[in-house]
CSV table of C-alpha atoms and ligand atoms in Angstrom, one decimal:
chain,number,residue,atom,x,y,z
X,1,MET,CA,0.0,0.0,0.0
X,2,THR,CA,1.2,3.5,-0.7
X,3,PHE,CA,-0.1,7.1,-1.3
X,4,THR,CA,-2.9,7.6,-3.7
X,5,VAL,CA,-3.6,11.2,-4.7
X,6,GLY,CA,-6.6,12.5,-2.8
X,7,ARG,CA,-6.3,9.8,-0.1
X,8,GLU,CA,-3.1,10.7,1.5
X,9,LEU,CA,-4.6,11.5,4.9
X,10,GLU,CA,-6.4,8.1,5.0
X,11,PHE,CA,-3.0,6.4,4.4
X,12,LEU,CA,-1.1,8.5,7.0
X,13,GLY,CA,-4.0,7.9,9.4
X,14,ASN,CA,-2.9,4.2,9.6
X,15,PHE,CA,0.5,5.2,11.0
X,16,GLN,CA,1.2,3.7,14.4
X,17,LEU,CA,3.9,5.4,16.4
X,18,THR,CA,6.7,3.3,18.0
X,19,ASP,CA,9.2,6.0,18.9
X,20,VAL,CA,10.2,9.7,18.5
X,21,ILE,CA,13.7,9.3,17.0
X,22,ASN,CA,14.7,12.9,16.7
X,23,GLU,CA,13.5,16.4,17.5
X,24,ASP,CA,14.7,19.8,16.6
X,25,PRO,CA,12.8,22.7,18.3
X,26,VAL,CA,14.9,25.3,16.4
X,27,ALA,CA,14.1,23.8,12.9
X,28,HIS,CA,10.5,23.0,14.2
X,29,SER,CA,10.8,19.4,13.1
X,30,ILE,CA,10.2,16.0,14.6
X,31,THR,CA,11.0,12.6,13.3
X,32,LEU,CA,8.8,9.6,14.1
X,33,LEU,CA,9.4,5.9,13.8
X,34,GLY,CA,6.4,3.7,13.4
X,35,THR,CA,4.6,1.4,11.1
X,36,LEU,CA,2.2,1.6,8.1
X,37,PRO,CA,0.2,-1.2,6.5
X,38,THR,CA,2.0,-3.0,3.7
X,39,GLY,CA,-1.1,-4.2,1.8
X,40,THR,CA,-4.8,-3.3,1.7
X,41,ASP,CA,-6.2,-6.5,3.0
X,42,SER,CA,-3.5,-8.0,5.2
X,43,ASP,CA,-2.5,-7.1,8.7
X,44,LYS,CA,1.2,-7.0,7.7
X,45,ARG,CA,2.9,-3.7,8.5
X,46,ASP,CA,6.3,-2.3,7.7
X,47,ARG,CA,8.5,0.3,9.3
X,48,ALA,CA,8.0,3.9,8.3
X,49,ILE,CA,9.9,7.1,9.2
X,50,ILE,CA,7.8,10.3,9.2
X,51,THR,CA,9.4,13.7,9.5
X,52,LEU,CA,7.1,16.6,10.2
X,53,GLN,CA,8.4,20.1,9.8
X,54,LYS,CA,6.6,23.4,10.2
X,55,THR,CA,6.9,25.5,7.0
X,56,ALA,CA,8.6,28.9,7.0
X,57,PHE,CA,6.6,32.1,6.5
X,58,ASP,CA,6.1,33.6,3.1
X,59,ALA,CA,6.6,37.4,3.4
X,60,ALA,CA,3.7,37.9,1.0
X,61,GLU,CA,1.1,36.4,3.5
X,62,LEU,CA,2.2,38.7,6.3
X,63,GLU,CA,0.9,41.9,4.8
X,64,HIS,CA,-2.5,41.6,6.5
X,65,LEU,CA,-2.0,39.8,9.8
X,66,ASP,CA,-5.8,39.5,10.4
X,67,SER,CA,-6.1,37.3,7.3
X,68,LEU,CA,-3.3,35.1,8.5
X,69,LEU,CA,-4.4,34.7,12.2
X,70,ALA,CA,-7.3,32.7,13.4
X,71,SER,CA,-6.9,33.7,17.1
X,72,VAL,CA,-4.5,35.5,19.3
X,73,LYS,CA,-4.3,35.6,23.1
X,74,LEU,CA,-2.2,38.1,25.1
X,75,LEU,CA,0.2,36.3,27.5
X,76,GLU,CA,1.9,39.3,29.0
X,77,SER,CA,2.7,42.9,28.4
X,78,ASN,CA,5.5,45.0,30.0
X,79,ASP,CA,6.3,48.6,29.0
X,80,ILE,CA,6.8,48.5,25.2
X,81,TYR,CA,7.0,44.7,25.1
X,82,SER,CA,4.2,42.2,24.6
X,83,TRP,CA,4.0,38.5,23.9
X,84,LEU,CA,1.0,36.5,22.6
X,85,MET,CA,0.2,33.1,21.4
X,86,GLY,CA,-1.7,32.7,18.1
X,87,SER,CA,-3.0,30.1,15.7
X,88,LEU,CA,-3.0,30.2,12.0
X,89,LYS,CA,-6.1,30.3,9.7
X,90,ASP,CA,-6.5,27.7,7.0
X,91,ARG,CA,-4.0,28.8,4.4
X,92,ASP,CA,-3.5,28.1,0.7
X,93,ASN,CA,0.1,27.5,1.7
X,94,SER,CA,0.2,24.4,4.0
X,95,ASP,CA,1.6,24.6,7.4
X,96,LEU,CA,3.6,21.4,7.5
X,97,LYS,CA,6.1,19.6,5.2
X,98,ILE,CA,5.8,15.9,5.7
X,99,ASN,CA,8.5,13.5,4.5
X,100,VAL,CA,7.8,9.8,4.6
X,101,ILE,CA,10.2,6.9,4.0
X,102,PHE,CA,8.4,3.6,3.6
X,103,PRO,CA,9.4,0.9,3.9
X,104,ALA,CA,12.4,2.1,5.9
X,105,THR,CA,15.5,0.0,6.2
X,106,ASP,CA,17.8,-0.3,9.2
X,107,VAL,CA,20.1,2.2,7.5
X,108,HIS,CA,17.4,4.8,7.3
X,109,VAL,CA,16.4,4.2,10.9
X,110,ARG,CA,20.0,4.7,12.0
X,111,LYS,CA,20.4,7.8,9.7
X,112,TYR,CA,17.4,9.6,11.1
X,113,THR,CA,17.9,8.7,14.8
X,114,ARG,CA,19.6,11.4,16.9
X,115,GLN,CA,23.1,10.4,17.7
X,116,SER,CA,26.3,11.8,19.2
X,117,LEU,CA,29.1,12.8,16.8
X,118,ILE,CA,32.8,12.4,16.6
X,119,LEU,CA,35.2,14.1,14.2
X,120,VAL,CA,37.6,11.8,12.3
X,121,ARG,CA,40.4,12.4,9.9
X,122,GLU,CA,40.4,10.3,6.7
X,123,THR,CA,43.8,10.1,5.1
X,124,PRO,CA,44.1,8.7,1.5
X,125,GLU,CA,45.3,5.5,3.2
X,126,LEU,CA,42.3,5.2,5.4
X,127,TYR,CA,40.1,6.0,2.5
X,128,GLU,CA,41.6,3.0,0.6
X,129,ARG,CA,41.5,0.7,3.5
X,130,ILE,CA,38.1,1.5,5.2
X,131,VAL,CA,36.0,3.9,3.3
X,132,ARG,CA,36.4,2.7,-0.3
X,133,PRO,CA,35.4,-0.9,0.6
X,134,TYR,CA,32.4,0.5,2.5
X,135,ILE,CA,31.3,2.5,-0.6
X,136,ASP,CA,31.9,-0.5,-2.9
X,137,ALA,CA,29.6,-2.6,-0.8
X,138,PHE,CA,26.7,-0.2,-1.1
X,139,PRO,CA,23.8,-2.0,-2.9
X,140,PRO,CA,22.7,-0.1,-6.1
X,141,SER,CA,19.2,-0.1,-4.7
X,142,ARG,CA,20.2,2.6,-2.3
X,143,ILE,CA,20.5,5.1,-5.2
X,144,GLU,CA,17.6,3.9,-7.1
X,145,TRP,CA,15.8,7.2,-6.5
X,146,VAL,CA,18.8,9.0,-8.2
X,147,GLN,CA,18.6,6.6,-11.2
X,148,ASN,CA,14.8,7.1,-11.4
X,149,ILE,CA,15.3,10.8,-11.8
X,150,LEU,CA,18.2,10.5,-14.2
X,151,ASP,CA,16.1,8.1,-16.4
X,152,HIS,CA,13.2,10.4,-16.3
X,153,LYS,CA,11.1,7.9,-14.5
X,154,LYS,CA,10.4,10.1,-11.5
X,155,GLU,CA,10.0,13.8,-10.8
X,156,VAL,CA,10.3,14.5,-14.5
X,157,GLU,CA,8.1,17.6,-14.5
X,158,LYS,CA,10.4,19.0,-11.7
X,159,ILE,CA,13.5,19.1,-13.8
X,160,LEU,CA,14.8,22.7,-13.9
X,161,HIS,CA,17.8,22.3,-16.1
X,162,GLU,CA,19.5,19.3,-17.9
X,163,ASP,CA,22.9,19.1,-19.3
X,164,ASP,CA,23.5,16.1,-21.6
X,165,SER,CA,27.3,16.2,-21.9
X,166,HIS,CA,27.3,12.5,-20.8
X,167,LEU,CA,26.0,11.7,-24.3
X,168,ARG,CA,29.3,13.1,-25.7
X,169,GLY,CA,31.7,11.4,-23.2
X,170,GLY,CA,31.7,14.2,-20.6
X,171,PHE,CA,29.8,14.5,-17.3
X,172,GLY,CA,26.3,15.9,-17.6
X,173,TYR,CA,23.8,16.7,-14.8
X,174,LEU,CA,20.4,17.8,-14.0
X,175,ILE,CA,19.0,20.2,-11.4
X,176,ILE,CA,15.7,19.5,-9.5
X,177,PRO,CA,14.2,20.6,-6.2
X,178,ASP,CA,15.4,18.6,-3.2
X,179,MET,CA,12.7,16.6,-1.5
X,180,LYS,CA,13.3,18.7,1.6
X,181,TRP,CA,11.9,21.8,-0.1
X,182,ASP,CA,8.2,22.6,-0.2
X,183,LEU,CA,8.7,24.4,-3.6
X,184,THR,CA,7.2,27.6,-2.4
X,185,THR,CA,9.2,29.1,0.5
X,186,VAL,CA,11.9,30.9,-1.4
X,187,SER,CA,13.8,31.7,1.9
X,188,ALA,CA,14.2,27.9,2.3
X,189,LEU,CA,15.0,27.2,-1.3
X,190,TYR,CA,16.7,23.9,-1.7
X,191,LEU,CA,17.7,22.3,-5.0
X,192,VAL,CA,20.0,19.5,-5.9
X,193,ALA,CA,22.2,18.8,-8.9
X,194,LEU,CA,22.6,15.2,-9.8
X,195,VAL,CA,25.4,14.0,-12.1
X,196,HIS,CA,24.7,12.2,-15.5
X,197,LEU,CA,27.6,9.7,-15.9
X,198,PRO,CA,29.2,9.0,-19.3
X,199,PRO,CA,29.2,5.2,-20.2
X,200,GLY,CA,31.4,3.0,-18.0
X,201,ARG,CA,32.4,5.9,-15.6
X,202,SER,CA,31.4,6.5,-12.0
X,203,LEU,CA,31.7,9.6,-9.7
X,204,ARG,CA,30.8,8.7,-6.2
X,205,SER,CA,32.0,11.4,-4.0
X,206,LEU,CA,34.2,14.5,-3.4
X,207,ARG,CA,37.2,12.0,-3.0
X,208,GLU,CA,37.0,11.1,-6.7
X,209,LEU,CA,36.9,14.6,-8.2
X,210,THR,CA,39.7,15.7,-10.4
X,211,GLN,CA,40.3,18.6,-12.8
X,212,GLU,CA,38.4,16.6,-15.4
X,213,HIS,CA,35.3,17.6,-13.4
X,214,LEU,CA,35.9,21.3,-13.5
X,215,PRO,CA,33.6,22.0,-16.5
X,216,LEU,CA,30.9,20.1,-14.7
X,217,LEU,CA,31.2,22.0,-11.4
X,218,ARG,CA,31.5,25.4,-13.1
X,219,SER,CA,28.4,24.7,-15.2
X,220,ILE,CA,26.4,23.6,-12.1
X,221,ARG,CA,27.4,26.8,-10.4
X,222,ARG,CA,26.5,29.1,-13.4
X,223,HIS,CA,23.1,27.4,-14.1
X,224,ALA,CA,22.0,27.1,-10.5
X,225,ALA,CA,22.5,30.8,-10.2
X,226,ARG,CA,20.6,31.4,-13.4
X,227,ILE,CA,17.7,29.3,-12.5
X,228,ALA,CA,17.3,30.6,-9.0
X,229,ASN,CA,17.4,34.1,-10.4
X,230,GLN,CA,15.0,33.6,-13.3
X,231,ARG,CA,12.5,31.5,-11.3
X,232,TRP,CA,12.7,32.8,-7.8
X,233,ASN,CA,14.4,36.3,-8.1
X,234,VAL,CA,17.3,35.1,-6.0
X,235,PRO,CA,20.0,37.8,-6.5
X,236,ASP,CA,23.7,37.3,-7.4
X,237,GLY,CA,25.4,35.7,-4.4
X,238,GLY,CA,22.0,34.6,-3.0
X,239,LEU,CA,22.9,30.8,-3.1
X,240,ARG,CA,25.1,28.6,-1.1
X,241,LEU,CA,26.3,25.6,-3.1
X,242,PHE,CA,28.0,22.7,-1.3
X,243,VAL,CA,29.0,19.0,-1.4
X,244,HIS,CA,28.6,16.6,1.5
X,245,TYR,CA,31.5,14.4,2.7
X,246,GLN,CA,30.4,11.9,3.8
X,247,PRO,CA,27.2,12.0,1.7
X,248,SER,CA,24.4,9.7,2.4
X,249,TYR,CA,24.2,8.7,-1.3
X,250,TYR,CA,27.3,7.8,-3.3
X,251,HIS,CA,26.3,9.3,-6.6
X,252,PHE,CA,27.9,12.7,-6.8
X,253,HIS,CA,25.5,15.6,-6.2
X,254,VAL,CA,25.7,19.2,-5.3
X,255,HIS,CA,23.4,20.9,-2.7
X,256,ILE,CA,21.9,24.3,-3.8
X,257,VAL,CA,20.5,26.3,-1.0
X,258,ASN,CA,19.3,29.9,-0.4
X,259,ALA,CA,22.2,31.6,1.2
X,260,ASN,CA,19.9,33.0,4.0
X,261,TYR,CA,18.8,29.5,5.0
X,262,THR,CA,21.3,29.0,7.7
X,263,GLY,CA,21.5,26.6,10.6
X,264,LEU,CA,20.7,23.3,8.8
X,265,ALA,CA,22.7,20.5,10.3
X,266,GLY,CA,23.9,19.4,6.8
X,267,GLN,CA,25.6,22.8,6.3
X,268,SER,CA,27.9,22.6,9.3
X,269,VAL,CA,31.7,22.4,9.2
X,270,GLY,CA,32.5,18.8,9.3
X,271,GLN,CA,30.1,17.9,6.5
X,272,ALA,CA,29.7,20.6,4.0
X,273,HIS,CA,32.4,21.7,1.5
X,274,LEU,CA,31.6,24.9,-0.4
X,275,LEU,CA,31.5,24.3,-4.2
X,276,ASP,CA,33.5,27.5,-4.7
X,277,ASP,CA,36.3,26.2,-2.5
X,278,VAL,CA,36.1,22.7,-4.2
X,279,ILE,CA,36.5,24.4,-7.6
X,280,SER,CA,39.3,26.6,-6.4
X,281,LEU,CA,41.2,23.7,-4.9
X,282,LEU,CA,40.9,21.7,-8.2
X,283,GLU,CA,42.1,24.7,-10.1
X,284,LEU,CA,45.3,24.8,-7.9
X,285,ASP,CA,45.9,21.1,-8.1
X,286,GLY,CA,43.8,18.7,-10.2
X,287,ASP,CA,44.4,15.6,-8.0
X,288,ILE,CA,44.1,17.3,-4.7
X,289,PHE,CA,41.1,15.3,-3.4
X,290,GLN,CA,43.1,12.1,-3.9
X,291,LYS,CA,45.9,13.5,-1.6
X,292,LEU,CA,44.0,15.5,1.0
X,293,THR,CA,43.2,14.3,4.5
X,294,LEU,CA,39.5,15.0,4.9
X,295,SER,CA,38.0,15.5,8.3
X,296,TYR,CA,34.4,15.0,9.0
X,297,ASN,CA,31.9,14.1,11.7
X,298,LEU,CA,30.3,10.7,12.0
X,299,GLY,CA,27.3,9.9,14.0
X,300,SER,CA,27.5,6.9,16.4
X,301,GLN,CA,24.9,5.1,14.3
X,302,HIS,CA,27.0,5.5,11.1
X,303,ALA,CA,28.6,2.2,9.7
X,304,LEU,CA,31.9,4.0,9.5
X,305,TYR,CA,31.9,5.2,13.1
X,306,THR,CA,33.5,2.1,14.7
X,307,PRO,CA,36.2,1.3,12.2
X,308,MET,CA,37.1,5.0,11.6
X,309,GLN,CA,37.2,5.7,15.3
X,310,ALA,CA,39.6,2.8,15.9
X,311,ALA,CA,41.8,3.8,13.0
X,312,GLN,CA,42.3,7.3,14.4
X,313,ALA,CA,44.8,5.8,16.8
X,314,THR,CA,47.0,4.7,13.8
X,315,LEU,CA,47.4,8.3,12.6
X,316,THR,CA,50.9,9.7,13.3
X,317,SER,CA,50.2,13.2,14.1
I,1,G7M,O1,23.5,13.7,2.4
I,1,G7M,P1,23.5,13.8,0.9
I,1,G7M,O2,24.6,14.7,0.4
I,1,G7M,O3,23.7,12.4,0.4
I,1,G7M,O4,22.1,14.4,0.5
I,1,G7M,C1,21.2,13.8,-0.4
I,1,G7M,C2,20.1,14.9,-0.7
I,1,G7M,O5,19.2,14.3,-1.6
I,1,G7M,C3,19.4,15.3,0.5
I,1,G7M,O6,19.3,16.7,0.6
I,1,G7M,C4,18.0,14.7,0.3
I,1,G7M,O7,16.9,15.5,0.8
I,1,G7M,C5,17.9,14.6,-1.2
I,1,G7M,N1,17.0,13.5,-1.6
I,1,G7M,C6,17.0,12.3,-1.1
I,1,G7M,N2,16.0,11.5,-1.8
I,1,G7M,C7,15.7,10.1,-1.5
I,1,G7M,C8,15.5,12.3,-2.7
I,1,G7M,C9,14.4,12.1,-3.7
I,1,G7M,O8,13.9,11.0,-3.9
I,1,G7M,N3,14.1,13.1,-4.5
I,1,G7M,C10,14.7,14.3,-4.3
I,1,G7M,N4,14.3,15.3,-5.1
I,1,G7M,N5,15.7,14.6,-3.5
I,1,G7M,C11,16.1,13.6,-2.6
């Protein structure tokens, strides 16, 4: 069983909560672990992860506060300061962004569960010995969603720009909205560029980038800025483009986010590398990412946590 248009609420209504696995009061989000029915007429259920996030305000709806607010109650007033609680009227723009992963694997549950972090250093040697075998062992099914997009089987109508250099032996890409974005709140604009691979080639992460990929990276930078400007009026310099290391999915992609959308966990030092810096480093030395020691944080639930933590003792300085 899955979502049918028009009957989404009915399906979500079947959710049975097992645990709250993460909460972020600053981002106004909560992640729930539970189950949903697998079929229509059986009692079988599978694990589901549901993330609820309150959407940001759209400045346009704030012009007339009385049309936004259903009720308001004064809590306290002191000199020129007052604080109140209010509730929103039914709005065209929905109040919640809901992300569902169903059926959720163990890897998903681990990824979305709050966990403590450590910082590790990955030398090229540790990459070869620990990280590369870990990436090699990833089942292709983990990036099926990427392949579906690249093959135009899913999210086709959302494609904002497509470069078909892969058909001529280069690296192409396409840009689409990230599933985290609600497609309306420009202040939280979030797009993703997914790489189209030429036949017989792969590009799994930052570690594999060389000067060969400079045209690809520069093109993503140029067209992301053009699209964001033409579609959403984002001014020059209004975007933050970055690459995760470690990413969750080992098919190279670039995150494209409104520069004012700060505070996201995935943008922190220890995970995000600015695309501008990546390009500049490659311009200085085309093999730099095969030689660098890369530092990053790992959650205690991450499969690399134990081997990488143990290997830190072998580093000489
Ligand atoms: O952490 P990592 O760098 O691997 O980030 C992957 C990005 O892809 C995240 O920002 C996800 O929100 C986004 N993403 C993941 N999935 C499964 C989908 C999807 O099916 N569609 C779209 N549009 N974005 C996705």
